[in-house]
Coordinates of C-alpha atoms in Angstrom, one line a residue:
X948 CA -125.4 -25.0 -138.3
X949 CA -126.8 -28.5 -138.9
X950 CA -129.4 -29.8 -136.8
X951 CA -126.4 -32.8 -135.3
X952 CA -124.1 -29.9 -134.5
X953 CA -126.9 -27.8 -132.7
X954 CA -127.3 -31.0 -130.6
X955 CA -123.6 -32.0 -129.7
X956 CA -123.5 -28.5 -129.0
X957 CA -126.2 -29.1 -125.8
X958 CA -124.9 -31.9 -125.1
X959 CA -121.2 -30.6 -124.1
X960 CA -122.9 -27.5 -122.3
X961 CA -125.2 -29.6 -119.9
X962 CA -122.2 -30.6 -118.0
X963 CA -120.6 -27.3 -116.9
X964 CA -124.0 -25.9 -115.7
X965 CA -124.8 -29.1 -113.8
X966 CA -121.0 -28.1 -112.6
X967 CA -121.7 -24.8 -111.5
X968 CA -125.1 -26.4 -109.9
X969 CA -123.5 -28.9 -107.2
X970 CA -120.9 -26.3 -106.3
X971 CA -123.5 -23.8 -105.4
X972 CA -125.0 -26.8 -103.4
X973 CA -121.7 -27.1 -101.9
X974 CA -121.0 -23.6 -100.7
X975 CA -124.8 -23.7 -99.5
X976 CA -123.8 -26.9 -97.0
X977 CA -124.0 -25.8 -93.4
X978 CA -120.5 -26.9 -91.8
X979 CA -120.6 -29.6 -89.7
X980 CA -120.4 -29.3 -85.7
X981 CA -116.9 -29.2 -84.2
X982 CA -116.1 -32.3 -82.4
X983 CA -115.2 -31.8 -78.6
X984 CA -113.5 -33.9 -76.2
X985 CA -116.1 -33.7 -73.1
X986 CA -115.5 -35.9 -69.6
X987 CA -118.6 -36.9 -67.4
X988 CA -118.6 -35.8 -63.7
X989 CA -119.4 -37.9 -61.0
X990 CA -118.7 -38.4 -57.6
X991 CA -115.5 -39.8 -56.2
X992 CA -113.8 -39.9 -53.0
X993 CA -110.3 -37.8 -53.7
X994 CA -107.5 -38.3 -50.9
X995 CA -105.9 -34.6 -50.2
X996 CA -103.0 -34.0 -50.1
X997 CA -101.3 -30.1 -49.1
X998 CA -98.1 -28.9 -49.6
X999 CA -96.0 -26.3 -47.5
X1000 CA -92.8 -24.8 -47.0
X1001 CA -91.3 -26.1 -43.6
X1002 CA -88.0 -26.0 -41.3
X1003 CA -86.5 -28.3 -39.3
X1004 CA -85.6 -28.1 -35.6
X1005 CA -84.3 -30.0 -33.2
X1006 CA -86.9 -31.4 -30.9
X1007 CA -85.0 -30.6 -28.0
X1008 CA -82.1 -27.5 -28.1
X1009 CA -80.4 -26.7 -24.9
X1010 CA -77.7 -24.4 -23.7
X1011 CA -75.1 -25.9 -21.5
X1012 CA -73.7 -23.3 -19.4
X1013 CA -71.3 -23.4 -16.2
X1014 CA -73.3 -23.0 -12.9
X1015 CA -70.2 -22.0 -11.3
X1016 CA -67.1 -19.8 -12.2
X1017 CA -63.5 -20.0 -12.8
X1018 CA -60.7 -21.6 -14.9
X1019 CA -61.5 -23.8 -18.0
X1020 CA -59.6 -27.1 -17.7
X1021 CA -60.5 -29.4 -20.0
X1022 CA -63.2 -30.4 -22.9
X1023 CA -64.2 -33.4 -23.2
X1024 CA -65.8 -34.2 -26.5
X1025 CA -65.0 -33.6 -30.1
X1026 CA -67.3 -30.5 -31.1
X1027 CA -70.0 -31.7 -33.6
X1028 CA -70.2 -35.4 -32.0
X1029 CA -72.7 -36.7 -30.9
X1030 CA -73.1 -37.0 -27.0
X1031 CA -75.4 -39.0 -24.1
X1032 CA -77.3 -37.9 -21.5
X1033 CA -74.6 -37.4 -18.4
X1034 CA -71.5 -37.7 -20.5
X1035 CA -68.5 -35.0 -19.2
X1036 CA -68.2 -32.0 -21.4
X1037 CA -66.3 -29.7 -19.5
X1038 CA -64.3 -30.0 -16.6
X1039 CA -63.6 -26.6 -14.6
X1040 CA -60.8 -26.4 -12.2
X1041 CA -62.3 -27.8 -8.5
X1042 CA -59.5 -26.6 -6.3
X1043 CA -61.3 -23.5 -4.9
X1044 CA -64.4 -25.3 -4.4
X1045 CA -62.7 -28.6 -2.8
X1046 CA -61.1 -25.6 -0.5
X1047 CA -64.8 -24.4 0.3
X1048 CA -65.8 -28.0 0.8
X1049 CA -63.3 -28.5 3.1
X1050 CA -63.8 -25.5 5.5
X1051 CA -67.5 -25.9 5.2
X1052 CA -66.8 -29.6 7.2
X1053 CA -64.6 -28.2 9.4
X1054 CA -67.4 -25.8 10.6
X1055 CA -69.8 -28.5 10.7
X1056 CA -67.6 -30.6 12.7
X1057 CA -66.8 -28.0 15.1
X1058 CA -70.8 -27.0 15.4
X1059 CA -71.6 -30.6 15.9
X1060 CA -68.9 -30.6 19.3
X1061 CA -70.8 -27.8 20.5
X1062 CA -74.0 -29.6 20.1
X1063 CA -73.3 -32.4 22.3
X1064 CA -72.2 -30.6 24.9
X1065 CA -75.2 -28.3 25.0
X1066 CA -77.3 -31.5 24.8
X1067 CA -75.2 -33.0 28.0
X1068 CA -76.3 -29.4 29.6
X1069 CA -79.5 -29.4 29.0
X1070 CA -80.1 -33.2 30.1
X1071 CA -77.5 -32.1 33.7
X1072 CA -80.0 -28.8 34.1
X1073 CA -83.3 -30.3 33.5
X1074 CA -83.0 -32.6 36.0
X1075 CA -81.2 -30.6 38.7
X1076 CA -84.6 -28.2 38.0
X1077 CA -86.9 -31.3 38.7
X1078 CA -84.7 -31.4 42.0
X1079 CA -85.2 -27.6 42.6
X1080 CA -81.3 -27.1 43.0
X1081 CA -81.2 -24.9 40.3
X1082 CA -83.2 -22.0 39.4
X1083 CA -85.7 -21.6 36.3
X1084 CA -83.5 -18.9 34.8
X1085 CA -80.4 -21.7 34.7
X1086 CA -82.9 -23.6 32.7
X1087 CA -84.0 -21.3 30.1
X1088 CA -80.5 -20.3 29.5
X1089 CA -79.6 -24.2 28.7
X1090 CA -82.5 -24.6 26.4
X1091 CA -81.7 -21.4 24.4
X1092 CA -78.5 -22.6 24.2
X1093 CA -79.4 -26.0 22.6
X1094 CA -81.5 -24.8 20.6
X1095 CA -78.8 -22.1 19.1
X1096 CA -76.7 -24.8 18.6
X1097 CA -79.2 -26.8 16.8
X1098 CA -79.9 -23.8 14.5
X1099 CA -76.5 -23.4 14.0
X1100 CA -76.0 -26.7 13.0
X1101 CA -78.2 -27.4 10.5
X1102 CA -77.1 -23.9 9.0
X1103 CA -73.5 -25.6 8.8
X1104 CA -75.4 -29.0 6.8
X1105 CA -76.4 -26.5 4.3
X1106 CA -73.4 -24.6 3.9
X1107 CA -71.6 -28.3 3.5
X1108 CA -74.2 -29.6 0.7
X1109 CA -73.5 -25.9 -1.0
X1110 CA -70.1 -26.0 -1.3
X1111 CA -70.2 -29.8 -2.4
X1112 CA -72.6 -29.0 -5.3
X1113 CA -69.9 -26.0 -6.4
X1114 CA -67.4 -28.5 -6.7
X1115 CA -69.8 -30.6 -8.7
X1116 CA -70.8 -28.0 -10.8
X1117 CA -67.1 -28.2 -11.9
X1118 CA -67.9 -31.2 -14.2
X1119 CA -70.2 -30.3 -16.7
X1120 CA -72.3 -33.1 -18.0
X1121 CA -74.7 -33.4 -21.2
X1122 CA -78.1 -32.3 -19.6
X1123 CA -79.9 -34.1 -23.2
X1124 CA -78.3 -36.6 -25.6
X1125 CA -77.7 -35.1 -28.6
X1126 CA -75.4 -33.5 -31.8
X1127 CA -72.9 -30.6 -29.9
X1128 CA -72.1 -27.5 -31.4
X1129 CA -69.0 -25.4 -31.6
X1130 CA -67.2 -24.6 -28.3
X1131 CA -67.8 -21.2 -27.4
X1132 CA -65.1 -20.9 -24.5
X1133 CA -61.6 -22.0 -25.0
X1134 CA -59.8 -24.2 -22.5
X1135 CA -57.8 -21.9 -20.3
X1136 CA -60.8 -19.3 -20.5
X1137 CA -61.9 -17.9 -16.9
X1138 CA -65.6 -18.2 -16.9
X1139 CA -68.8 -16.8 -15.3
X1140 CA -71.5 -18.1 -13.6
X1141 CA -73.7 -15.2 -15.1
X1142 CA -74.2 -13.7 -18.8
X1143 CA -73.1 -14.6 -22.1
X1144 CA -69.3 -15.7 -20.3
X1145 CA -71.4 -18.4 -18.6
X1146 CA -72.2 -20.3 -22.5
X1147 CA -70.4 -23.1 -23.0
X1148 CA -71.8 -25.5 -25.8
X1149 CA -75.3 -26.0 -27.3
X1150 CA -76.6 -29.7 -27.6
X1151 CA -79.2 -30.3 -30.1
X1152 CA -81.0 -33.7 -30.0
X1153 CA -81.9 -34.7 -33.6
X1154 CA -84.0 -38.1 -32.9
X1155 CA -86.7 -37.2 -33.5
X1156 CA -86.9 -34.0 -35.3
X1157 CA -89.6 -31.5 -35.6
X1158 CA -90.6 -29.7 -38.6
X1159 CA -92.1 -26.5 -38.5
X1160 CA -94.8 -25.3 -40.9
X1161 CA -97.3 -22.7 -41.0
X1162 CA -101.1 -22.8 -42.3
X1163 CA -102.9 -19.7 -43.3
X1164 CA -106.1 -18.8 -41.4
X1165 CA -108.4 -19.2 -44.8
X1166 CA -106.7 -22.7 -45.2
X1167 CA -107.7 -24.5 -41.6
X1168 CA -110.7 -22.3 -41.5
X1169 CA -111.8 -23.7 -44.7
X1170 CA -110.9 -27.5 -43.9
X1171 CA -113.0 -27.2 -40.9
X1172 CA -116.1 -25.9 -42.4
X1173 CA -116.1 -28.8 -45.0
X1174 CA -115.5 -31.3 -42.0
X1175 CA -118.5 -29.6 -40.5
X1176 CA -120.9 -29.9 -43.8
X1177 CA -119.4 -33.8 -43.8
X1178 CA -117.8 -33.0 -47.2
X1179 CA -114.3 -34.1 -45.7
X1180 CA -114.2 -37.7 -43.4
X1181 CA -112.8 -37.0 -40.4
X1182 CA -109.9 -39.9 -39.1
X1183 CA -111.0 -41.4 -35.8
X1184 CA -107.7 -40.4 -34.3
X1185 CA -104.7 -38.0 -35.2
X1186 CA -102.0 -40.6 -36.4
X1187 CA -104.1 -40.8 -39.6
X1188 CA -103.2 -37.5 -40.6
X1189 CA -99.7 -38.5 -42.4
X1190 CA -97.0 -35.9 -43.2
X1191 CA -94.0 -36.5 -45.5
X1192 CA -91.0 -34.5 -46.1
X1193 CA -88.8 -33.6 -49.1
X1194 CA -86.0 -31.5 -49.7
X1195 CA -85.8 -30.5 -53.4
X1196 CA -87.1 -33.6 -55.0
X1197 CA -86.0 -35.9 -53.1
X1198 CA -88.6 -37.7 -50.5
X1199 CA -87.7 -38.5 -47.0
X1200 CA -88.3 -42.3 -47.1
X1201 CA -89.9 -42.2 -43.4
X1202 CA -93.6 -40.5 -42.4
X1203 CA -94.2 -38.2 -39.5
X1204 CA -97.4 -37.1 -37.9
X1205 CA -98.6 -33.8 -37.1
X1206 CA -98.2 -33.6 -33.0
X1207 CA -99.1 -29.6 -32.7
X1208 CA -101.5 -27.4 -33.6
X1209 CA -100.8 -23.4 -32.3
X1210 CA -104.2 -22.7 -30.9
X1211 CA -103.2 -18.8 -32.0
X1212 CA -103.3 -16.9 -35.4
X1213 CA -100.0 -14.7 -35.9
X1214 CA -101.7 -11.4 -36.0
X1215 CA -98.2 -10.6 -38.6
X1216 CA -99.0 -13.5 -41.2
X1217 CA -102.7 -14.4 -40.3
X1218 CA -100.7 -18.3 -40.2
X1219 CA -101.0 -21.2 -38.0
X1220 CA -98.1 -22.7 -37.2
X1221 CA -98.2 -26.7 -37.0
X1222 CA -95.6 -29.0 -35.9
X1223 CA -94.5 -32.8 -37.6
X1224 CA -92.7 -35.1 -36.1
X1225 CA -90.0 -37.8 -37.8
X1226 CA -88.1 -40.5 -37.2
X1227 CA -84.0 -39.4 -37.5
X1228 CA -82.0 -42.3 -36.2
X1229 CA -79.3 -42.0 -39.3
X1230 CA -79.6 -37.9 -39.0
X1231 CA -80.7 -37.3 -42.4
X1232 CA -82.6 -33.9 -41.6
X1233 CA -80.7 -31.5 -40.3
X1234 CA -81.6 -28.6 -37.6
X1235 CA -82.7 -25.1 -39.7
X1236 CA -83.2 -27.3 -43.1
X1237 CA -85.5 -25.9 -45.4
X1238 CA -88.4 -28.5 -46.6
X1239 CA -91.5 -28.9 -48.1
X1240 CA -94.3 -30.8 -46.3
X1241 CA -96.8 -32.8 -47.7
X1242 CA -100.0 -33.7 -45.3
X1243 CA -101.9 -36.7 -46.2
X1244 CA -104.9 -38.4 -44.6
X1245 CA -107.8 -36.6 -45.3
X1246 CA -110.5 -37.6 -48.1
X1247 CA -113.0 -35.1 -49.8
X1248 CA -116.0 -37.6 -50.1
X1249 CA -118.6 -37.3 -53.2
X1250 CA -116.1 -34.7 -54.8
X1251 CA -117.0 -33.5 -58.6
X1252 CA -113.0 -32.9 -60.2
X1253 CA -112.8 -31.7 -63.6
X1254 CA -109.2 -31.2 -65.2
X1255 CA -107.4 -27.6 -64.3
X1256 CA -107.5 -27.1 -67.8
X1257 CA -111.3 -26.9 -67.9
X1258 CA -111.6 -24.6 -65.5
X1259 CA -111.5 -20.6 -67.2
X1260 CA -111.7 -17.6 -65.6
X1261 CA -113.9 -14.4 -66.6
X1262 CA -114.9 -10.8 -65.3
X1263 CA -117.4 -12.9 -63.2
X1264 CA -115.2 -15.8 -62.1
X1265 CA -114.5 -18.9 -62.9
X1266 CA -116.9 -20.8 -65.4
X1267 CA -116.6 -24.1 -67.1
X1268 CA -118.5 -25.3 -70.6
X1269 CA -120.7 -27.6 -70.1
X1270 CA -122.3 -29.9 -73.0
X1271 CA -126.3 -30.1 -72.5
X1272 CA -128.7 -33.2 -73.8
X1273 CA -129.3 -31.5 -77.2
X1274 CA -125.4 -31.3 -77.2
X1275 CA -125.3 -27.1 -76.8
X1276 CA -122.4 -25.4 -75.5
X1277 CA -123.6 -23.6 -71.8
X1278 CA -121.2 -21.4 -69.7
X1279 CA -121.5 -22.6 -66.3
X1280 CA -120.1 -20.7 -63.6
X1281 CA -118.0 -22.5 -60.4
X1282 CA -116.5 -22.6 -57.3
X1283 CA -113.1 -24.2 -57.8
X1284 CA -112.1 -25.6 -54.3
X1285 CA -109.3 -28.1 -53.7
X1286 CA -107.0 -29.4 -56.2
X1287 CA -106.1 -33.0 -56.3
X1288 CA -103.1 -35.2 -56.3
X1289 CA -103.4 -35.5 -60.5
X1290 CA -104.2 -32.0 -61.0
X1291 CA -107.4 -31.7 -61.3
X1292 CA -110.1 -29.2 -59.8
X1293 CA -112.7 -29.9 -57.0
X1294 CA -115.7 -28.1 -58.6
X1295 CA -117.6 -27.2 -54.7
X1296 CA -120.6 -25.4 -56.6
X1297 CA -121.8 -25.2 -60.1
X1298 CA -121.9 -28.3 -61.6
X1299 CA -123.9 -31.4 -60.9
X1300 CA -123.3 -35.4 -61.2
X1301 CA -123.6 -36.6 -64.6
X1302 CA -123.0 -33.0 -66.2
X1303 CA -120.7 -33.5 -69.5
X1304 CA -117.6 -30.6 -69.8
X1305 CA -115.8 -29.9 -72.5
X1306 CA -112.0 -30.8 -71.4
X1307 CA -110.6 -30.6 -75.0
X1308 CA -111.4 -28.2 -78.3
X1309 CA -112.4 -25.1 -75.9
X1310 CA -110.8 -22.7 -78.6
X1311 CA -112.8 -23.7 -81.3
X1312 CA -116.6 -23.6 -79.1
X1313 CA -118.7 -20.5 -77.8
X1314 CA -121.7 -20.6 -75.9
X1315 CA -124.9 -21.7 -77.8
X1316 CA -123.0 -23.7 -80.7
X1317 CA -123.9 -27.3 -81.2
X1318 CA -121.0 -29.5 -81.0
X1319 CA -120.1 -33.3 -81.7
X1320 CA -118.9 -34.3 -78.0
X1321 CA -116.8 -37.3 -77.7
X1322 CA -116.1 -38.8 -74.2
X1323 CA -112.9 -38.9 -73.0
X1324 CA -111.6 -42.6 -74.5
X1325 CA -113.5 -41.9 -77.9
X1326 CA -116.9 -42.6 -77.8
X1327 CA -119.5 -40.3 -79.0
X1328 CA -122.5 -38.8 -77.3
X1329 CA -125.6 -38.9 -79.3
X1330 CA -128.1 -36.2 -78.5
X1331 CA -131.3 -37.0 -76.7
X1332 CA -133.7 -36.1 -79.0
X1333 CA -132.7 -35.4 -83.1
X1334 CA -133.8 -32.3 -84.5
X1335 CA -135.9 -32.1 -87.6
X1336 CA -133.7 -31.9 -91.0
X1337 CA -135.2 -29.7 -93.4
X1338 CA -135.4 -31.1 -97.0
X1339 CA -134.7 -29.5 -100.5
X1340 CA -137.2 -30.1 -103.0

């Protein structure tokens, strides 16, 4: 081979081994850090907000039952109406009772004769004794016999005021204003004074209406120890505490407050039950309707929230990663408290303000690696100090 061969030859060799050079370069290249979406924690005041399943009652419920026997006349209202305080109901038939009224008088009359003319007696004796003319025992007889009289009298009033509040007790009035339930005795029914034959009707008043929810023990036991530590401001007066109402997903458009708190734990449930009260002019909420209630009106003051989807759990608890100043991956262990209207965590211990977690790429990190964090909204986070590059020579 000629000396110009030999050298073309080189020269179309050089290339495939500086080839095979840069690709073991290539495959020597350390990969580059994953890039992670972190968000910086700081403090915040978060308005709380809880949720429960509720029930609606009526903030007054009464039986209306007849205080007196006999026949059923007449009722007086259309049954599911609404009714006011004093309006007739029921009217039971008064002819007994106008009987009783009527001999109850007579007796008084005829009691009241005889009173006068033990007091003309007694007036006649008393002075005939002051004469001496008649004798001490006349006396004494006249004044017992006033007196009996007297007695008897007043025992006749009563019977009188008795027999006229039977014959009242015939027309049964609302004793609350309110919605009316189903008649429970028929007109024409005879009726008792007594026992289940004395129910007549049950009134329900609607405006307002209380809802009824329960608390568990933890819950309030837990809000009060972070009112204690001052970690939750505490409103200057109860109407600050707000409650809402929705059934399904739709919202009552009016707020209630929360006017009871059951100073006793269910020993069943370990619950507290609360009571809400609402507006209910147009009758919206109905007695025995299932809700939820929302309770608004506290704040968590300097709270550190981090999004739920941040927060893991492992055979230790829950544990968050955190992005240091060299930008290293750290597991951090927490104490996940409250959650917040958005959805979002309120981190009680573990983290600290100005502490960067990893809310995004948590697949792709493990504790240790060194990662490209980018702050939620894009911008990067440079590491505090750079570490040393080595270089090829």
């Amino acid at each position: 081979m000629s000396v110009k061969n030999r050298l073309w030859l080189v020269l179309a060799v050089l290339p495939v081994f500086g080839a095979c050079k840069d690709e073991d370069n290539v495959q020597k290249t350390p990969n580059a850090a994953p890039q992670v979406q972190v968000e910086v924690v700081e403090p915040e005041d978060v308005p709380l907000s809880f949720e429960f399943s509720a029930r609606a009652q009526g903030s007054k419920e009464t039986e209306v039952r007849a205080r007196v026997g006999g026949i059923l006349l007449k009722r007086n209202y259309v049954e599911g109406s609404a009714v006011k305080e004093g309006d007739v109901l029921f009217q039971i038939d008064p002819a007994p009772f106008e009987v009783a009224l009527s001999q109850a008088k007579a007796k008084l009359a005829q009691n009241e004769a005889q009173l006068r003319a033990a007091e003309t007696q007694w007036d006649r004796i008393s002075k005939l004794f002051e004469q001496r003319i008649v004798s001490e025992k006349s006396r004494d007889e006249a004044r017992a016999n006033l007196d009996s009289l007297r007695a008897s009298t007043a025992l006749a009033k009563a019977e009188v005021d008795s027999a006229q509040l039977n014959l009242d007790y015939t027309t049964v009035t609302a004793p609350i204003s309110g919605i009316t339930s189903m008649e429970t005795q028929s007109e024409g029914s005879l009726i008792s004074s007594t026992g289940d034959a004395s129910l007549l009707t049950h009134i329900t008043q609607q405006d307002p209406i209380y809802v009824i929810f329960s608390a568990s023990e933890n819950e309030i036991l837990s809000l009060s120890n972070m009112v204690e530590r001052g970690l939750i401001r505490n409103p200057q007066n109860k109407s600050e505490i707000r409650a809402k109402v929705k059934a399904g997903d739709k919202l009552y458009p009016q707020e209630g407050e929360i006017n009871f708190i059951n100073p006793n734990v269910d020993q069943t449930t370990g619950t507290i039950k609360l009571r809400a009260v609402f507006p209910n002019a147009e009758g919206k909420i109905r007695p025995g309707q299932f809700l939820r209630l929302i309770m608004e009106g506290l704040t968590r003051i300097d709270a550190l929230v981090v999004p739920q989807e941040a927060v893991m759990q492992g055979s230790n608890g829950a544990y968050v990663y955190r992005v240091n100043s060299q930008n290293m991956v750290e597991t951090v262990g927490v104490q996940a408290g409250l959650t917040t209207p958005g959805g979002g965590w309120i981190i009680d211990e573990g983290l600290n303000p100005g502490d960067k977690v990893i809310i995004n790429g948590l697949l792709k990190v493990r504790p240790g690696m060194k990662v490209d964090p980018v702050i939620a909204g894009g911008r990067a986070v440079a590491p505090e100090a750079a570490e040393p590059v080595a270089a090829d020579i």
